[in-house]
Structures are given as structure tokens and as C-alpha cells.
mmCIF file with all atom_site columns, C-alpha atoms in Angstrom:
data_model
loop_
_atom_site.group_PDB
_atom_site.id
_atom_site.type_symbol
_atom_site.label_atom_id
_atom_site.label_alt_id
_atom_site.label_comp_id
_atom_site.label_asym_id
_atom_site.label_entity_id
_atom_site.label_seq_id
_atom_site.pdbx_PDB_ins_code
_atom_site.Cartn_x
_atom_site.Cartn_y
_atom_site.Cartn_z
_atom_site.occupancy
_atom_site.B_iso_or_equiv
_atom_site.pdbx_formal_charge
_atom_site.auth_seq_id
_atom_site.auth_comp_id
_atom_site.auth_asym_id
_atom_site.auth_atom_id
_atom_site.pdbx_PDB_model_num
ATOM 1   C CA . MET F 1 1   ? 0.035  -0.014  0.024  1.00 0.00 ? 13  MET F CA 1
ATOM 2   C CA . ALA F 1 2   ? 1.391  3.429   -1.095 1.00 0.00 ? 14  ALA F CA 1
ATOM 3   C CA . THR F 1 3   ? 1.313  6.314   1.317  1.00 0.00 ? 15  THR F CA 1
ATOM 4   C CA . LYS F 1 4   ? 0.415  9.734   0.062  1.00 0.00 ? 16  LYS F CA 1
ATOM 5   C CA . LYS F 1 5   ? 2.908  12.528  0.701  1.00 0.00 ? 17  LYS F CA 1
ATOM 6   C CA . THR F 1 6   ? 1.440  15.633  2.130  1.00 0.00 ? 18  THR F CA 1
ATOM 7   C CA . THR F 1 7   ? 3.402  18.850  1.265  1.00 0.00 ? 19  THR F CA 1
ATOM 8   C CA . THR F 1 8   ? 2.768  22.049  2.945  1.00 0.00 ? 20  THR F CA 1
ATOM 9   C CA . THR F 1 9   ? 3.648  25.400  1.462  1.00 0.00 ? 21  THR F CA 1
ATOM 10  C CA . THR F 1 10  ? 4.098  28.431  3.395  1.00 0.00 ? 22  THR F CA 1
ATOM 11  C CA . THR F 1 11  ? 2.470  31.502  2.106  1.00 0.00 ? 23  THR F CA 1
ATOM 12  C CA . PRO F 1 12  ? 3.061  34.907  3.399  1.00 0.00 ? 24  PRO F CA 1
ATOM 13  C CA . GLU F 1 13  ? 0.359  35.978  5.825  1.00 0.00 ? 25  GLU F CA 1
ATOM 14  C CA . THR F 1 14  ? -1.943 38.445  4.152  1.00 0.00 ? 26  THR F CA 1
ATOM 15  C CA . PRO F 1 15  ? -3.182 41.263  6.177  1.00 0.00 ? 27  PRO F CA 1
ATOM 16  C CA . SER F 1 16  ? -6.693 41.176  7.370  1.00 0.00 ? 28  SER F CA 1
ATOM 17  C CA . VAL F 1 17  ? -9.343 43.542  6.134  1.00 0.00 ? 29  VAL F CA 1
ATOM 18  C CA . THR F 1 18  ? -8.963 45.430  9.449  1.00 0.00 ? 30  THR F CA 1
ATOM 19  C CA . GLY F 1 19  ? -5.195 45.689  9.108  1.00 0.00 ? 31  GLY F CA 1
ATOM 20  C CA . ARG F 1 20  ? -5.660 47.052  5.577  1.00 0.00 ? 32  ARG F CA 1
ATOM 21  C CA . LEU F 1 21  ? -8.187 49.607  6.659  1.00 0.00 ? 33  LEU F CA 1
ATOM 22  C CA . LEU F 1 22  ? -6.021 50.859  9.402  1.00 0.00 ? 34  LEU F CA 1
ATOM 23  C CA . GLY F 1 23  ? -3.075 51.163  6.973  1.00 0.00 ? 35  GLY F CA 1
ATOM 24  C CA . ALA F 1 24  ? -5.370 53.066  4.478  1.00 0.00 ? 36  ALA F CA 1
ATOM 25  C CA . GLN F 1 25  ? -6.500 55.344  7.213  1.00 0.00 ? 37  GLN F CA 1
ATOM 26  C CA . LYS F 1 26  ? -2.895 56.180  8.164  1.00 0.00 ? 38  LYS F CA 1
ATOM 27  C CA . ARG F 1 27  ? -2.138 56.973  4.544  1.00 0.00 ? 39  ARG F CA 1
ATOM 28  C CA . VAL F 1 28  ? -5.302 59.085  4.239  1.00 0.00 ? 40  VAL F CA 1
ATOM 29  C CA . LEU F 1 29  ? -4.260 60.965  7.389  1.00 0.00 ? 41  LEU F CA 1
ATOM 30  C CA . ASP F 1 30  ? -0.751 61.529  5.973  1.00 0.00 ? 42  ASP F CA 1
ATOM 31  C CA . LEU F 1 31  ? -2.359 62.887  2.743  1.00 0.00 ? 43  LEU F CA 1
ATOM 32  C CA . GLN F 1 32  ? -4.633 65.217  4.749  1.00 0.00 ? 44  GLN F CA 1
ATOM 33  C CA . ARG F 1 33  ? -1.628 66.415  6.884  1.00 0.00 ? 45  ARG F CA 1
ATOM 34  C CA . SER F 1 34  ? 0.385  67.115  3.716  1.00 0.00 ? 46  SER F CA 1
ATOM 35  C CA . ALA F 1 35  ? -2.462 69.041  2.126  1.00 0.00 ? 47  ALA F CA 1
ATOM 36  C CA . PHE F 1 36  ? -2.987 70.980  5.222  1.00 0.00 ? 48  PHE F CA 1
ATOM 37  C CA . GLU F 1 37  ? 0.720  71.962  5.474  1.00 0.00 ? 49  GLU F CA 1
ATOM 38  C CA . SER F 1 38  ? 0.769  72.850  1.781  1.00 0.00 ? 50  SER F CA 1
ATOM 39  C CA . GLY F 1 39  ? -2.285 75.079  2.243  1.00 0.00 ? 51  GLY F CA 1
ATOM 40  C CA . TYR F 1 40  ? -1.231 76.584  5.531  1.00 0.00 ? 52  TYR F CA 1
ATOM 41  C CA . ASN F 1 41  ? 2.192  77.567  4.046  1.00 0.00 ? 53  ASN F CA 1
ATOM 42  C CA . MET F 1 42  ? 0.734  79.155  1.038  1.00 0.00 ? 54  MET F CA 1
ATOM 43  C CA . VAL F 1 43  ? -1.740 81.224  3.113  1.00 0.00 ? 55  VAL F CA 1
ATOM 44  C CA . SER F 1 44  ? 1.067  82.152  5.597  1.00 0.00 ? 56  SER F CA 1
ATOM 45  C CA . SER F 1 45  ? 3.284  83.293  2.683  1.00 0.00 ? 57  SER F CA 1
ATOM 46  C CA . ILE F 1 46  ? 0.524  85.526  1.308  1.00 0.00 ? 58  ILE F CA 1
ATOM 47  C CA . GLN F 1 47  ? -0.165 87.023  4.827  1.00 0.00 ? 59  GLN F CA 1
ATOM 48  C CA . GLU F 1 48  ? 3.575  87.596  5.473  1.00 0.00 ? 60  GLU F CA 1
ATOM 49  C CA . ARG F 1 49  ? 3.847  89.475  2.192  1.00 0.00 ? 61  ARG F CA 1
ATOM 50  C CA . GLN F 1 50  ? 0.795  91.540  3.088  1.00 0.00 ? 62  GLN F CA 1
ATOM 51  C CA . GLU F 1 51  ? 2.303  92.300  6.526  1.00 0.00 ? 63  GLU F CA 1
ATOM 52  C CA . GLU F 1 52  ? 5.621  93.441  4.994  1.00 0.00 ? 64  GLU F CA 1
ATOM 53  C CA . ALA F 1 53  ? 3.700  95.589  2.421  1.00 0.00 ? 65  ALA F CA 1
ATOM 54  C CA . VAL F 1 54  ? 1.673  97.264  5.213  1.00 0.00 ? 66  VAL F CA 1
ATOM 55  C CA . THR F 1 55  ? 4.733  97.672  7.463  1.00 0.00 ? 67  THR F CA 1
ATOM 56  C CA . SER F 1 56  ? 6.766  99.273  4.753  1.00 0.00 ? 68  SER F CA 1
ATOM 57  C CA . TRP F 1 57  ? 3.893  101.612 3.765  1.00 0.00 ? 69  TRP F CA 1
ATOM 58  C CA . LEU F 1 58  ? 3.443  102.746 7.409  1.00 0.00 ? 70  LEU F CA 1
ATOM 59  C CA . GLU F 1 59  ? 7.089  103.307 7.925  1.00 0.00 ? 71  GLU F CA 1
ATOM 60  C CA . ARG F 1 60  ? 7.126  105.636 4.906  1.00 0.00 ? 72  ARG F CA 1
ATOM 61  C CA . SER F 1 61  ? 3.911  107.442 5.631  1.00 0.00 ? 73  SER F CA 1
ATOM 62  C CA . GLU F 1 62  ? 4.683  110.568 7.671  1.00 0.00 ? 74  GLU F CA 1
ATOM 63  C CA . ARG F 1 63  ? 0.884  111.489 8.083  1.00 0.00 ? 75  ARG F CA 1
ATOM 64  C CA . ILE F 1 64  ? -0.062 108.296 9.835  1.00 0.00 ? 76  ILE F CA 1
ATOM 65  C CA . PRO F 1 65  ? -0.240 108.902 13.719 1.00 0.00 ? 77  PRO F CA 1
ATOM 66  C CA . ALA F 1 66  ? 2.027  106.707 15.854 1.00 0.00 ? 78  ALA F CA 1
ATOM 67  C CA . GLU F 1 67  ? -1.057 105.296 17.670 1.00 0.00 ? 79  GLU F CA 1
ATOM 68  C CA . VAL F 1 68  ? -2.326 103.920 14.253 1.00 0.00 ? 80  VAL F CA 1
ATOM 69  C CA . LYS F 1 69  ? 1.061  102.370 13.491 1.00 0.00 ? 81  LYS F CA 1
ATOM 70  C CA . GLU F 1 70  ? 1.244  100.735 16.951 1.00 0.00 ? 82  GLU F CA 1
ATOM 71  C CA . LEU F 1 71  ? -2.381 99.529  16.491 1.00 0.00 ? 83  LEU F CA 1
ATOM 72  C CA . THR F 1 72  ? -1.386 98.078  13.156 1.00 0.00 ? 84  THR F CA 1
ATOM 73  C CA . GLU F 1 73  ? 1.692  96.340  14.537 1.00 0.00 ? 85  GLU F CA 1
ATOM 74  C CA . ALA F 1 74  ? -0.449 94.766  17.242 1.00 0.00 ? 86  ALA F CA 1
ATOM 75  C CA . TRP F 1 75  ? -3.059 93.606  14.660 1.00 0.00 ? 87  TRP F CA 1
ATOM 76  C CA . ILE F 1 76  ? -0.318 92.005  12.553 1.00 0.00 ? 88  ILE F CA 1
ATOM 77  C CA . GLY F 1 77  ? 1.110  90.323  15.706 1.00 0.00 ? 89  GLY F CA 1
ATOM 78  C CA . ALA F 1 78  ? -2.361 89.051  16.779 1.00 0.00 ? 90  ALA F CA 1
ATOM 79  C CA . GLY F 1 79  ? -2.826 87.559  13.283 1.00 0.00 ? 91  GLY F CA 1
ATOM 80  C CA . ARG F 1 80  ? 0.448  85.857  13.244 1.00 0.00 ? 92  ARG F CA 1
ATOM 81  C CA . LYS F 1 81  ? -0.168 84.516  16.681 1.00 0.00 ? 93  LYS F CA 1
ATOM 82  C CA . GLY F 1 82  ? -3.639 83.195  15.592 1.00 0.00 ? 94  GLY F CA 1
ATOM 83  C CA . ARG F 1 83  ? -2.192 81.620  12.572 1.00 0.00 ? 95  ARG F CA 1
ATOM 84  C CA . GLU F 1 84  ? 0.445  79.817  14.685 1.00 0.00 ? 96  GLU F CA 1
ATOM 85  C CA . THR F 1 85  ? -2.138 78.672  17.273 1.00 0.00 ? 97  THR F CA 1
ATOM 86  C CA . TYR F 1 86  ? -4.415 77.390  14.601 1.00 0.00 ? 98  TYR F CA 1
ATOM 87  C CA . ARG F 1 87  ? -1.498 75.449  12.975 1.00 0.00 ? 99  ARG F CA 1
ATOM 88  C CA . ASP F 1 88  ? -0.464 73.901  16.338 1.00 0.00 ? 100 ASP F CA 1
ATOM 89  C CA . THR F 1 89  ? -4.013 72.936  17.163 1.00 0.00 ? 101 THR F CA 1
ATOM 90  C CA . VAL F 1 90  ? -4.440 71.209  13.795 1.00 0.00 ? 102 VAL F CA 1
ATOM 91  C CA . GLU F 1 91  ? -1.145 69.472  14.131 1.00 0.00 ? 103 GLU F CA 1
ATOM 92  C CA . ARG F 1 92  ? -2.029 68.224  17.727 1.00 0.00 ? 104 ARG F CA 1
ATOM 93  C CA . SER F 1 93  ? -5.298 66.991  16.207 1.00 0.00 ? 105 SER F CA 1
ATOM 94  C CA . PHE F 1 94  ? -3.327 65.059  13.569 1.00 0.00 ? 106 PHE F CA 1
ATOM 95  C CA . GLU F 1 95  ? -1.158 63.531  16.287 1.00 0.00 ? 107 GLU F CA 1
ATOM 96  C CA . LEU F 1 96  ? -4.097 62.408  18.276 1.00 0.00 ? 108 LEU F CA 1
ATOM 97  C CA . VAL F 1 97  ? -5.737 60.615  15.499 1.00 0.00 ? 109 VAL F CA 1
ATOM 98  C CA . HIS F 1 98  ? -2.361 59.030  14.449 1.00 0.00 ? 110 HIS F CA 1
ATOM 99  C CA . THR F 1 99  ? -1.948 57.847  18.223 1.00 0.00 ? 111 THR F CA 1
ATOM 100 C CA . TYR F 1 100 ? -5.482 56.511  18.202 1.00 0.00 ? 112 TYR F CA 1
ATOM 101 C CA . ILE F 1 101 ? -4.859 54.534  14.913 1.00 0.00 ? 113 ILE F CA 1
ATOM 102 C CA . ASP F 1 102 ? -1.608 53.247  16.271 1.00 0.00 ? 114 ASP F CA 1
ATOM 103 C CA . GLY F 1 103 ? -3.472 52.096  19.356 1.00 0.00 ? 115 GLY F CA 1
ATOM 104 C CA . LEU F 1 104 ? -5.953 50.216  17.329 1.00 0.00 ? 116 LEU F CA 1
ATOM 105 C CA . SER F 1 105 ? -3.117 48.564  15.391 1.00 0.00 ? 117 SER F CA 1
ATOM 106 C CA . ALA F 1 106 ? -1.438 47.520  18.663 1.00 0.00 ? 118 ALA F CA 1
ATOM 107 C CA . LYS F 1 107 ? -4.581 46.144  20.057 1.00 0.00 ? 119 LYS F CA 1
ATOM 108 C CA . ARG F 1 108 ? -5.210 44.151  16.828 1.00 0.00 ? 120 ARG F CA 1
ATOM 109 C CA . ALA F 1 109 ? -1.670 42.801  16.727 1.00 0.00 ? 121 ALA F CA 1
ATOM 110 C CA . ASN F 1 110 ? -2.018 41.712  20.366 1.00 0.00 ? 122 ASN F CA 1
ATOM 111 C CA . ALA F 1 111 ? -5.323 40.057  19.795 1.00 0.00 ? 123 ALA F CA 1
#
């Protein structure tokens, strides 16, 4: 009586649907972060040029009272600070979502 040989082949483990979804979510998050950074940098560049133009104009204008110049400088500073606060808040939000997705990936790996 002949015995049948059984051969086993090893195949690389394919990621589960959940693993692929988590990977896709990370890529989408990275894309959104990149789009935000590009848009933010563009808007910041435009606003910085406007600030430079206004500051230059105020410095050359002799008829503008000092109080108006100070107010304009404060306004420019507030705009700059607001822009930076907005960027920091959005960056923290991206980090929180990234941490959450990493946590889900770790739970999945340990399960």
C-alpha cells in the first residue's frame, strides 16, 4: 500500500481587512496632513507678504499717527499668533488621530 505524501507550502500571511483599513486610514491621514501643510504654508506666505507691504507703507507714511502704527503692529502680531495657534491645534489633532490609529493597530496585533 502506497502512502500519500502531504506537502505544505508556506504563504506569506496576508493582512486582514482590518489591518488594511488601518493602513489606509494612516495613508489618508498623511495625505490630509500634507494638504494642510501645503495650504497653510501658502496662506502664511501671502499673509507675510501683506504684513511686509503694510509695515513698509506705514514706515514711509509721515501723516499716519504713531497710535495707528502701533495698532497696526499689534493687529499684525495678533494675526500671526492666531495663525500659529491654529497650526499647532491642527497638528495636535493629527497627532491624536495618529496615536489612536496606532493604538488600534497595537490592540489588533495583540489580539
